[in-house]
PDB file of C-alpha atoms in Angstrom:
ATOM      1  CA  MET A 502     -14.553  -8.725  11.591  1.00 80.00           C
ATOM      2  CA  LEU A 503     -13.530 -11.130   9.194  1.00 90.00           C
ATOM      3  CA  LYS A 504     -10.590 -13.267  10.675  1.00 94.00           C
ATOM      4  CA  ILE A 505      -7.283 -12.459   9.209  1.00 96.00           C
ATOM      5  CA  GLY A 506      -3.969 -14.455   8.478  1.00 97.00           C
ATOM      6  CA  PHE A 507      -0.512 -12.933   6.742  1.00 96.00           C
ATOM      7  CA  ILE A 508       1.759 -15.047   4.889  1.00 95.00           C
ATOM      8  CA  GLY A 509       4.983 -12.698   4.060  1.00 92.00           C
ATOM      9  CA  ALA A 510       6.122 -10.272   6.430  1.00 91.00           C
ATOM     10  CA  GLY A 511       7.972  -7.920   4.360  1.00 89.00           C
ATOM     11  CA  ASN A 512       8.266  -4.441   5.639  1.00 87.00           C
ATOM     12  CA  MET A 513       4.553  -3.995   3.501  1.00 88.00           C
ATOM     13  CA  ALA A 514       2.669  -6.620   5.726  1.00 92.00           C
ATOM     14  CA  GLN A 515       4.559  -4.609   8.623  1.00 92.00           C
ATOM     15  CA  ALA A 516       3.009  -0.685   7.462  1.00 87.00           C
ATOM     16  CA  MET A 517      -0.080  -2.951   6.967  1.00 90.00           C
ATOM     17  CA  ILE A 518      -0.123  -4.761  10.451  1.00 92.00           C
ATOM     18  CA  LYS A 519       0.561  -1.578  12.640  1.00 91.00           C
ATOM     19  CA  GLY A 520      -1.870   0.324  10.642  1.00 87.00           C
ATOM     20  CA  MET A 521      -4.556  -1.972  11.610  1.00 90.00           C
ATOM     21  CA  ILE A 522      -3.332  -2.255  15.705  1.00 92.00           C
ATOM     22  CA  ASP A 523      -2.700   1.464  15.581  1.00 90.00           C
ATOM     23  CA  SER A 524      -6.341   2.226  14.208  1.00 88.00           C
ATOM     24  CA  GLN A 525      -7.852  -0.857  17.343  1.00 91.00           C
ATOM     25  CA  LEU A 526      -9.740  -2.477  14.755  1.00 91.00           C
ATOM     26  CA  TYR A 527      -7.757  -5.134  15.479  1.00 93.00           C
ATOM     27  CA  GLN A 528      -6.070  -6.818  18.369  1.00 94.00           C
ATOM     28  CA  ALA A 529      -2.411  -7.292  18.120  1.00 94.00           C
ATOM     29  CA  SER A 530      -2.856 -11.247  18.380  1.00 94.00           C
ATOM     30  CA  GLU A 531      -5.724 -11.524  16.359  1.00 95.00           C
ATOM     31  CA  ILE A 532      -3.662 -11.428  14.113  1.00 96.00           C
ATOM     32  CA  LEU A 533      -1.763 -14.871  11.847  1.00 96.00           C
ATOM     33  CA  VAL A 534       1.468 -14.191  10.857  1.00 96.00           C
ATOM     34  CA  TYR A 535       3.094 -17.114   8.821  1.00 94.00           C
ATOM     35  CA  ASN A 536       6.664 -16.140   7.315  1.00 86.00           C
ATOM     36  CA  HIS A 537       7.172 -18.755   5.003  1.00 69.00           C
ATOM     37  CA  ARG A 538      11.043 -18.441   4.117  1.00 66.00           C
ATOM     38  CA  TYR A 539      13.101 -17.084   6.977  1.00 68.00           C
ATOM     39  CA  ALA A 540      12.183 -16.902  10.495  1.00 74.00           C
ATOM     40  CA  PRO A 541      13.824 -13.908  11.638  1.00 81.00           C
ATOM     41  CA  THR A 542      11.634 -11.908  10.520  1.00 82.00           C
ATOM     42  CA  LEU A 543       8.945 -13.813  11.513  1.00 85.00           C
ATOM     43  CA  GLU A 544      10.406 -13.204  15.417  1.00 88.00           C
ATOM     44  CA  LYS A 545      11.037  -9.526  14.997  1.00 90.00           C
ATOM     45  CA  VAL A 546       7.732  -8.354  13.633  1.00 92.00           C
ATOM     46  CA  VAL A 547       6.331 -10.714  16.720  1.00 93.00           C
ATOM     47  CA  ASP A 548       8.134  -9.120  18.992  1.00 94.00           C
ATOM     48  CA  THR A 549       7.593  -5.848  17.616  1.00 95.00           C
ATOM     49  CA  TYR A 550       4.019  -5.929  17.402  1.00 95.00           C
ATOM     50  CA  HIS A 551       2.983  -8.921  19.162  1.00 95.00           C
ATOM     51  CA  VAL A 552       0.967 -10.463  16.697  1.00 96.00           C
ATOM     52  CA  THR A 553       0.473 -14.752  17.258  1.00 95.00           C
ATOM     53  CA  PRO A 554       3.102 -16.448  14.415  1.00 93.00           C
ATOM     54  CA  ILE A 555       2.267 -19.627  13.376  1.00 92.00           C
ATOM     55  CA  LEU A 556       4.601 -22.015  11.559  1.00 89.00           C
ATOM     56  CA  GLU A 557       2.549 -23.697   9.736  1.00 92.00           C
ATOM     57  CA  MET A 558       0.998 -22.216   6.514  1.00 93.00           C
ATOM     58  CA  GLU A 559      -1.511 -24.889   6.384  1.00 95.00           C
ATOM     59  CA  GLN A 560      -2.976 -23.932  10.106  1.00 95.00           C
ATOM     60  CA  LEU A 561      -2.845 -20.557   9.025  1.00 95.00           C
ATOM     61  CA  ILE A 562      -5.598 -20.869   6.032  1.00 95.00           C
ATOM     62  CA  LYS A 563      -7.847 -22.926   7.779  1.00 94.00           C
ATOM     63  CA  GLN A 564      -8.101 -20.640  11.097  1.00 95.00           C
ATOM     64  CA  VAL A 565      -9.057 -16.845   8.881  1.00 96.00           C
ATOM     65  CA  ASP A 566     -11.569 -15.801   7.173  1.00 95.00           C
ATOM     66  CA  LEU A 567      -9.395 -13.517   4.398  1.00 96.00           C
ATOM     67  CA  VAL A 568      -5.537 -14.777   3.553  1.00 97.00           C
ATOM     68  CA  ILE A 569      -3.291 -11.358   2.961  1.00 97.00           C
ATOM     69  CA  LEU A 570      -0.762 -12.703   0.140  1.00 96.00           C
ATOM     70  CA  ALA A 571       2.010 -10.030   1.062  1.00 94.00           C
ATOM     71  CA  VAL A 572       5.100 -11.909  -1.062  1.00 92.00           C
ATOM     72  CA  LYS A 573       6.853 -10.617  -3.943  1.00 90.00           C
ATOM     73  CA  PRO A 574       6.073 -11.901  -7.152  1.00 89.00           C
ATOM     74  CA  ASN A 575       7.887 -14.286  -7.717  1.00 89.00           C
ATOM     75  CA  ILE A 576       7.269 -16.193  -5.029  1.00 91.00           C
ATOM     76  CA  LEU A 577       3.682 -15.682  -5.382  1.00 93.00           C
ATOM     77  CA  ARG A 578       3.607 -17.333  -8.137  1.00 90.00           C
ATOM     78  CA  GLN A 579       5.657 -21.090  -6.642  1.00 90.00           C
ATOM     79  CA  LEU A 580       3.094 -20.493  -4.002  1.00 92.00           C
ATOM     80  CA  LEU A 581       0.079 -20.929  -5.136  1.00 94.00           C
ATOM     81  CA  ALA A 582      -0.139 -23.863  -6.126  1.00 92.00           C
ATOM     82  CA  THR A 583       1.023 -24.668  -2.587  1.00 93.00           C
ATOM     83  CA  ILE A 584      -2.229 -23.346  -0.982  1.00 94.00           C
ATOM     84  CA  LYS A 585      -5.097 -24.687  -3.334  1.00 94.00           C
ATOM     85  CA  PRO A 586      -6.090 -27.964  -1.986  1.00 94.00           C
ATOM     86  CA  TRP A 587      -5.876 -25.803   1.911  1.00 95.00           C
ATOM     87  CA  ILE A 588      -8.600 -23.380   0.354  1.00 94.00           C
ATOM     88  CA  SER A 589     -12.858 -23.699   0.578  1.00 91.00           C
ATOM     89  CA  THR A 590     -14.311 -20.403   1.344  1.00 91.00           C
ATOM     90  CA  GLN A 591     -11.385 -18.279   2.336  1.00 94.00           C
ATOM     91  CA  LEU A 592     -10.978 -14.670   0.566  1.00 96.00           C
ATOM     92  CA  ILE A 593      -7.448 -14.746  -0.946  1.00 97.00           C
ATOM     93  CA  CYS A 594      -5.639 -11.291  -1.054  1.00 97.00           C
ATOM     94  CA  SER A 595      -2.746 -10.644  -3.071  1.00 96.00           C
ATOM     95  CA  ILE A 596      -0.653  -7.366  -2.951  1.00 94.00           C
ATOM     96  CA  ALA A 597       2.140  -8.548  -5.451  1.00 90.00           C
ATOM     97  CA  ALA A 598       2.482  -5.548  -7.886  1.00 82.00           C
ATOM     98  CA  GLY A 599       1.823  -7.318 -11.208  1.00 82.00           C
ATOM     99  CA  VAL A 600       0.337 -10.077 -10.898  1.00 90.00           C
ATOM    100  CA  THR A 601      -3.102 -10.396 -11.929  1.00 93.00           C
ATOM    101  CA  ILE A 602      -5.692 -11.774 -11.076  1.00 95.00           C
ATOM    102  CA  ALA A 603      -6.152 -13.808 -14.104  1.00 95.00           C
ATOM    103  CA  GLU A 604      -3.016 -15.059 -13.385  1.00 94.00           C
ATOM    104  CA  ILE A 605      -3.976 -16.787  -9.543  1.00 95.00           C
ATOM    105  CA  GLU A 606      -6.975 -17.633 -10.737  1.00 95.00           C
ATOM    106  CA  GLN A 607      -5.594 -20.151 -13.224  1.00 94.00           C
ATOM    107  CA  GLU A 608      -4.057 -21.790 -10.600  1.00 93.00           C
ATOM    108  CA  LEU A 609      -6.245 -21.508  -7.719  1.00 94.00           C
ATOM    109  CA  GLY A 610      -9.547 -21.575  -9.518  1.00 91.00           C
ATOM    110  CA  ASN A 611     -12.820 -19.907  -9.246  1.00 91.00           C
ATOM    111  CA  GLN A 612     -12.070 -18.799  -5.524  1.00 93.00           C
ATOM    112  CA  LYS A 613     -12.450 -15.108  -4.039  1.00 96.00           C
ATOM    113  CA  ILE A 614      -9.549 -13.529  -4.971  1.00 97.00           C
ATOM    114  CA  ILE A 615      -8.892  -9.613  -3.481  1.00 97.00           C
ATOM    115  CA  ARG A 616      -6.117  -7.378  -5.267  1.00 96.00           C
ATOM    116  CA  VAL A 617      -4.960  -5.308  -3.383  1.00 96.00           C
ATOM    117  CA  MET A 618      -2.248  -2.463  -4.511  1.00 93.00           C
ATOM    118  CA  PRO A 619      -1.094  -0.723  -0.748  1.00 92.00           C
ATOM    119  CA  ASN A 620       1.481   2.029  -0.220  1.00 92.00           C
ATOM    120  CA  THR A 621       3.537   2.562   3.006  1.00 88.00           C
ATOM    121  CA  PRO A 622       2.464   5.315   4.674  1.00 91.00           C
ATOM    122  CA  ALA A 623      -0.095   2.664   5.948  1.00 88.00           C
ATOM    123  CA  MET A 624       2.300   2.599   8.788  1.00 84.00           C
ATOM    124  CA  VAL A 625       1.484   5.484   9.738  1.00 88.00           C
ATOM    125  CA  GLY A 626      -2.439   4.967   9.425  1.00 87.00           C
ATOM    126  CA  GLU A 627      -2.515   7.466   5.906  1.00 93.00           C
ATOM    127  CA  GLY A 628      -1.883   4.641   3.063  1.00 93.00           C
ATOM    128  CA  MET A 629      -3.935   4.357   0.224  1.00 96.00           C
ATOM    129  CA  SER A 630      -5.153   1.232  -1.219  1.00 96.00           C
ATOM    130  CA  SER A 631      -7.228  -0.137  -4.427  1.00 97.00           C
ATOM    131  CA  VAL A 632      -9.410  -2.745  -3.704  1.00 97.00           C
ATOM    132  CA  SER A 633     -10.249  -5.255  -7.265  1.00 97.00           C
ATOM    133  CA  VAL A 634     -11.509  -8.237  -6.626  1.00 96.00           C
ATOM    134  CA  THR A 635     -13.149 -11.157  -8.949  1.00 96.00           C
ATOM    135  CA  PRO A 636     -17.229 -11.335  -9.223  1.00 95.00           C
ATOM    136  CA  ASN A 637     -18.077 -13.735  -6.375  1.00 94.00           C
ATOM    137  CA  VAL A 638     -16.373 -11.651  -3.945  1.00 95.00           C
ATOM    138  CA  SER A 639     -19.772 -11.094  -2.021  1.00 95.00           C
ATOM    139  CA  ALA A 640     -20.969  -6.816  -1.766  1.00 95.00           C
ATOM    140  CA  ASP A 641     -20.956  -7.662   2.667  1.00 94.00           C
ATOM    141  CA  GLU A 642     -17.414  -9.353   1.813  1.00 95.00           C
ATOM    142  CA  GLN A 643     -16.228  -6.533  -0.214  1.00 95.00           C
ATOM    143  CA  VAL A 644     -17.621  -4.517   2.643  1.00 94.00           C
ATOM    144  CA  ALA A 645     -15.910  -5.604   5.240  1.00 93.00           C
ATOM    145  CA  VAL A 646     -12.048  -6.345   2.955  1.00 94.00           C
ATOM    146  CA  LEU A 647     -12.723  -2.451   2.542  1.00 95.00           C
ATOM    147  CA  GLU A 648     -13.161  -1.737   6.250  1.00 93.00           C
ATOM    148  CA  VAL A 649      -9.619  -3.958   6.671  1.00 93.00           C
ATOM    149  CA  MET A 650      -7.771  -1.613   3.880  1.00 94.00           C
ATOM    150  CA  SER A 651      -9.419   1.861   5.061  1.00 94.00           C
ATOM    151  CA  SER A 652      -8.306   0.598   8.760  1.00 91.00           C
ATOM    152  CA  PHE A 653      -4.568   1.908   8.086  1.00 90.00           C
ATOM    153  CA  GLY A 654      -5.700   4.978   6.106  1.00 94.00           C
ATOM    154  CA  ARG A 655      -7.987   5.169   2.904  1.00 95.00           C
ATOM    155  CA  ALA A 656      -9.385   2.649   0.204  1.00 96.00           C
ATOM    156  CA  GLU A 657     -11.243   2.401  -2.804  1.00 96.00           C
ATOM    157  CA  VAL A 658     -12.637  -0.057  -5.045  1.00 96.00           C
ATOM    158  CA  VAL A 659     -10.485   0.336  -8.804  1.00 96.00           C
ATOM    159  CA  PRO A 660     -11.475  -1.739 -11.369  1.00 96.00           C
ATOM    160  CA  GLU A 661      -8.382  -4.437 -11.580  1.00 95.00           C
ATOM    161  CA  SER A 662      -7.917  -2.907 -15.631  1.00 95.00           C
ATOM    162  CA  LEU A 663      -6.887   0.432 -13.684  1.00 96.00           C
ATOM    163  CA  ILE A 664      -3.950  -1.041 -12.045  1.00 94.00           C
ATOM    164  CA  ASP A 665      -0.724   0.284 -13.622  1.00 93.00           C
ATOM    165  CA  ALA A 666      -2.164   3.799 -12.831  1.00 95.00           C
ATOM    166  CA  VAL A 667      -2.598   2.926  -8.945  1.00 96.00           C
ATOM    167  CA  VAL A 668       0.905   1.821  -9.258  1.00 93.00           C
ATOM    168  CA  GLY A 669       2.160   4.749 -10.755  1.00 95.00           C
ATOM    169  CA  VAL A 670      -0.109   7.038  -8.462  1.00 96.00           C
ATOM    170  CA  SER A 671       0.278   5.708  -5.709  1.00 95.00           C
ATOM    171  CA  GLY A 672       2.100   2.289  -5.036  1.00 92.00           C
ATOM    172  CA  SER A 673       5.287   3.626  -6.569  1.00 94.00           C
ATOM    173  CA  ALA A 674       5.078   7.656  -5.387  1.00 96.00           C
ATOM    174  CA  PRO A 675       5.852   8.088  -1.516  1.00 95.00           C
ATOM    175  CA  ALA A 676       9.642   7.584  -3.124  1.00 97.00           C
ATOM    176  CA  TYR A 677       8.590  11.060  -5.295  1.00 97.00           C
ATOM    177  CA  VAL A 678       7.527  12.554  -2.587  1.00 98.00           C
ATOM    178  CA  TYR A 679      10.489  11.534  -0.518  1.00 98.00           C
ATOM    179  CA  LEU A 680      12.982  13.104  -3.414  1.00 98.00           C
ATOM    180  CA  PHE A 681      10.500  16.330  -3.661  1.00 98.00           C
ATOM    181  CA  ILE A 682      10.992  17.013   0.638  1.00 98.00           C
ATOM    182  CA  GLU A 683      14.669  16.167   0.410  1.00 98.00           C
ATOM    183  CA  ALA A 684      14.987  18.257  -2.585  1.00 98.00           C
ATOM    184  CA  LEU A 685      13.177  21.536  -0.719  1.00 98.00           C
ATOM    185  CA  ALA A 686      14.644  20.759   2.813  1.00 98.00           C
ATOM    186  CA  ASP A 687      18.432  21.255   0.649  1.00 98.00           C
ATOM    187  CA  GLY A 688      16.969  24.718  -1.031  1.00 98.00           C
ATOM    188  CA  ALA A 689      16.633  26.179   2.302  1.00 98.00           C
ATOM    189  CA  VAL A 690      19.353  24.747   4.016  1.00 98.00           C
ATOM    190  CA  ALA A 691      21.443  26.382   1.155  1.00 98.00           C
ATOM    191  CA  GLU A 692      19.991  28.984   2.653  1.00 98.00           C
ATOM    192  CA  GLY A 693      21.101  28.712   5.706  1.00 98.00           C
ATOM    193  CA  MET A 694      19.190  26.588   7.389  1.00 98.00           C
ATOM    194  CA  SER A 695      19.782  23.946   9.781  1.00 98.00           C
ATOM    195  CA  ARG A 696      19.190  20.189   8.036  1.00 98.00           C
ATOM    196  CA  SER A 697      17.257  19.044  10.852  1.00 98.00           C
ATOM    197  CA  GLN A 698      14.781  21.961  10.520  1.00 98.00           C
ATOM    198  CA  ALA A 699      14.475  22.277   6.754  1.00 98.00           C
ATOM    199  CA  TYR A 700      12.820  18.829   6.791  1.00 98.00           C
ATOM    200  CA  THR A 701      10.391  19.396   9.887  1.00 98.00           C
ATOM    201  CA  PHE A 702       9.567  22.427   7.675  1.00 98.00           C
ATOM    202  CA  ALA A 703       9.692  20.751   4.564  1.00 98.00           C
ATOM    203  CA  ALA A 704       7.506  17.385   5.676  1.00 98.00           C
ATOM    204  CA  GLN A 705       4.584  19.458   7.640  1.00 98.00           C
ATOM    205  CA  THR A 706       4.261  21.599   4.607  1.00 98.00           C
ATOM    206  CA  VAL A 707       3.459  18.697   2.003  1.00 97.00           C
ATOM    207  CA  LEU A 708       1.548  16.594   5.113  1.00 97.00           C
ATOM    208  CA  GLY A 709      -0.538  20.185   4.861  1.00 97.00           C
ATOM    209  CA  ALA A 710      -0.775  21.135   1.586  1.00 97.00           C
ATOM    210  CA  ALA A 711      -2.364  17.120   1.039  1.00 96.00           C
ATOM    211  CA  LYS A 712      -4.594  17.326   3.557  1.00 96.00           C
ATOM    212  CA  MET A 713      -5.484  20.735   1.973  1.00 97.00           C
ATOM    213  CA  VAL A 714      -6.234  18.968  -1.698  1.00 96.00           C
ATOM    214  CA  ALA A 715      -8.025  15.557   0.370  1.00 94.00           C
ATOM    215  CA  GLU A 716      -9.975  17.424   2.688  1.00 95.00           C
ATOM    216  CA  THR A 717     -11.340  20.452   0.677  1.00 96.00           C
ATOM    217  CA  GLY A 718     -12.054  19.152  -2.246  1.00 95.00           C
ATOM    218  CA  GLU A 719     -10.635  22.128  -4.011  1.00 96.00           C
ATOM    219  CA  HIS A 720      -8.891  21.343  -7.275  1.00 97.00           C
ATOM    220  CA  PRO A 721      -5.149  21.668  -6.664  1.00 97.00           C
ATOM    221  CA  ALA A 722      -4.858  24.371  -9.280  1.00 97.00           C
ATOM    222  CA  MET A 723      -7.305  26.684  -7.667  1.00 97.00           C
ATOM    223  CA  LEU A 724      -5.270  25.965  -4.272  1.00 97.00           C
ATOM    224  CA  LYS A 725      -1.935  26.472  -6.114  1.00 97.00           C
ATOM    225  CA  ASP A 726      -3.471  29.944  -7.230  1.00 97.00           C
ATOM    226  CA  GLN A 727      -4.293  31.240  -3.617  1.00 96.00           C
ATOM    227  CA  VAL A 728      -0.703  30.923  -2.858  1.00 97.00           C
ATOM    228  CA  CYS A 729       0.157  32.816  -6.087  1.00 97.00           C
ATOM    229  CA  SER A 730      -0.041  36.504  -5.501  1.00 96.00           C
ATOM    230  CA  PRO A 731       0.937  38.551  -8.425  1.00 96.00           C
ATOM    231  CA  GLY A 732       4.513  39.606  -8.695  1.00 96.00           C
ATOM    232  CA  GLY A 733       5.487  38.054  -5.507  1.00 97.00           C
ATOM    233  CA  THR A 734       7.685  34.730  -4.179  1.00 97.00           C
ATOM    234  CA  THR A 735       5.267  32.110  -5.318  1.00 97.00           C
ATOM    235  CA  ILE A 736       4.690  32.751  -8.195  1.00 97.00           C
ATOM    236  CA  ALA A 737       8.198  32.732  -9.078  1.00 97.00           C
ATOM    237  CA  ALA A 738       9.245  29.444  -7.484  1.00 97.00           C
ATOM    238  CA  VAL A 739       5.981  28.017  -9.631  1.00 97.00           C
ATOM    239  CA  GLN A 740       7.945  29.069 -13.042  1.00 97.00           C
ATOM    240  CA  SER A 741      10.647  28.432 -12.277  1.00 97.00           C
ATOM    241  CA  LEU A 742       9.567  25.153 -11.377  1.00 97.00           C
ATOM    242  CA  GLU A 743       7.708  24.942 -15.125  1.00 97.00           C
ATOM    243  CA  GLU A 744      10.217  25.544 -16.824  1.00 97.00           C
ATOM    244  CA  ASN A 745      12.478  23.257 -15.599  1.00 97.00           C
ATOM    245  CA  GLY A 746      10.495  20.355 -16.272  1.00 97.00           C
ATOM    246  CA  PHE A 747       8.553  19.808 -12.650  1.00 97.00           C
ATOM    247  CA  ARG A 748       5.012  18.728 -14.271  1.00 96.00           C
ATOM    248  CA  ALA A 749       6.404  16.760 -17.127  1.00 97.00           C
ATOM    249  CA  ALA A 750       9.172  14.629 -15.162  1.00 97.00           C
ATOM    250  CA  THR A 751       6.270  14.187 -12.778  1.00 97.00           C
ATOM    251  CA  ILE A 752       3.743  12.361 -15.287  1.00 97.00           C
ATOM    252  CA  GLN A 753       6.835  10.600 -16.588  1.00 97.00           C
ATOM    253  CA  ALA A 754       7.273   9.350 -13.841  1.00 97.00           C
ATOM    254  CA  VAL A 755       3.958   7.654 -13.190  1.00 97.00           C
ATOM    255  CA  ARG A 756       3.632   6.322 -16.228  1.00 97.00           C
ATOM    256  CA  MET A 757       6.999   4.500 -16.211  1.00 96.00           C
ATOM    257  CA  ALA A 758       6.458   3.318 -13.387  1.00 94.00           C
ATOM    258  CA  ALA A 759       3.137   1.930 -14.110  1.00 93.00           C
ATOM    259  CA  LYS A 760       4.354   0.541 -17.358  1.00 93.00           C
ATOM    260  CA  LYS A 761       7.104  -1.277 -15.335  1.00 89.00           C
ATOM    261  CA  ASN A 762       4.045  -2.538 -13.669  1.00 86.00           C
ATOM    262  CA  ARG A 763       2.422  -4.085 -16.789  1.00 84.00           C
ATOM    263  CA  GLU A 764       5.278  -5.604 -18.534  1.00 84.00           C
ATOM    264  CA  GLY A 765       5.886  -7.820 -14.990  1.00 70.00           C
TER     265      GLY A 765
END
């Protein structure tokens, strides 16, 4: 198992850390964390997850096999030159949206670089992560990284050329789903249901529908058709969604997120 260390302890790092611990792939103490700018954040992560804090970035890098750079893009670009002297055979993994492998290679040279795009449902063990690697990452190393990223959900190897699509369809998409759940609940509240109960019904329905797609392998359109009885309530609701541009708006949202990621 790869010895693992995080540089950065923000929301995404915490989601990944929680997923790794909850899946029992790692004991909390086996995960090293350095937060290079804001000590209270590191203290909170240590108190919450009982990971091992590291106070010197060089010390962390030299102890691990996999360095996860869990910082924002502007910070990552400043950080690369700092860490370069300390890197030897470690796998360097970036989760910063908009920073390409080529940009990282420009600063670090011919290192083993992995670009991962996770999402926040990692916090509950249902994340979706893309994994893009440089050619010098061995097959065994790739398998090991996939094991780590799959510990908090699912992970698939994706060419970096598709990273913008990944951002649109999974990286940013939890926000779209939360909007949808909120809207479903608003509709139920308008029909007299309590707010708390409406959220329960809406969230569980979205969870169940997603699980049907993931586990049955059926086309979403076929699953939709199974719910739409002739002349029934569901087909009337689907017609309303179509008339109001539901699919077009969703497609546009994915493409806008991809466009923003592409432009940096």
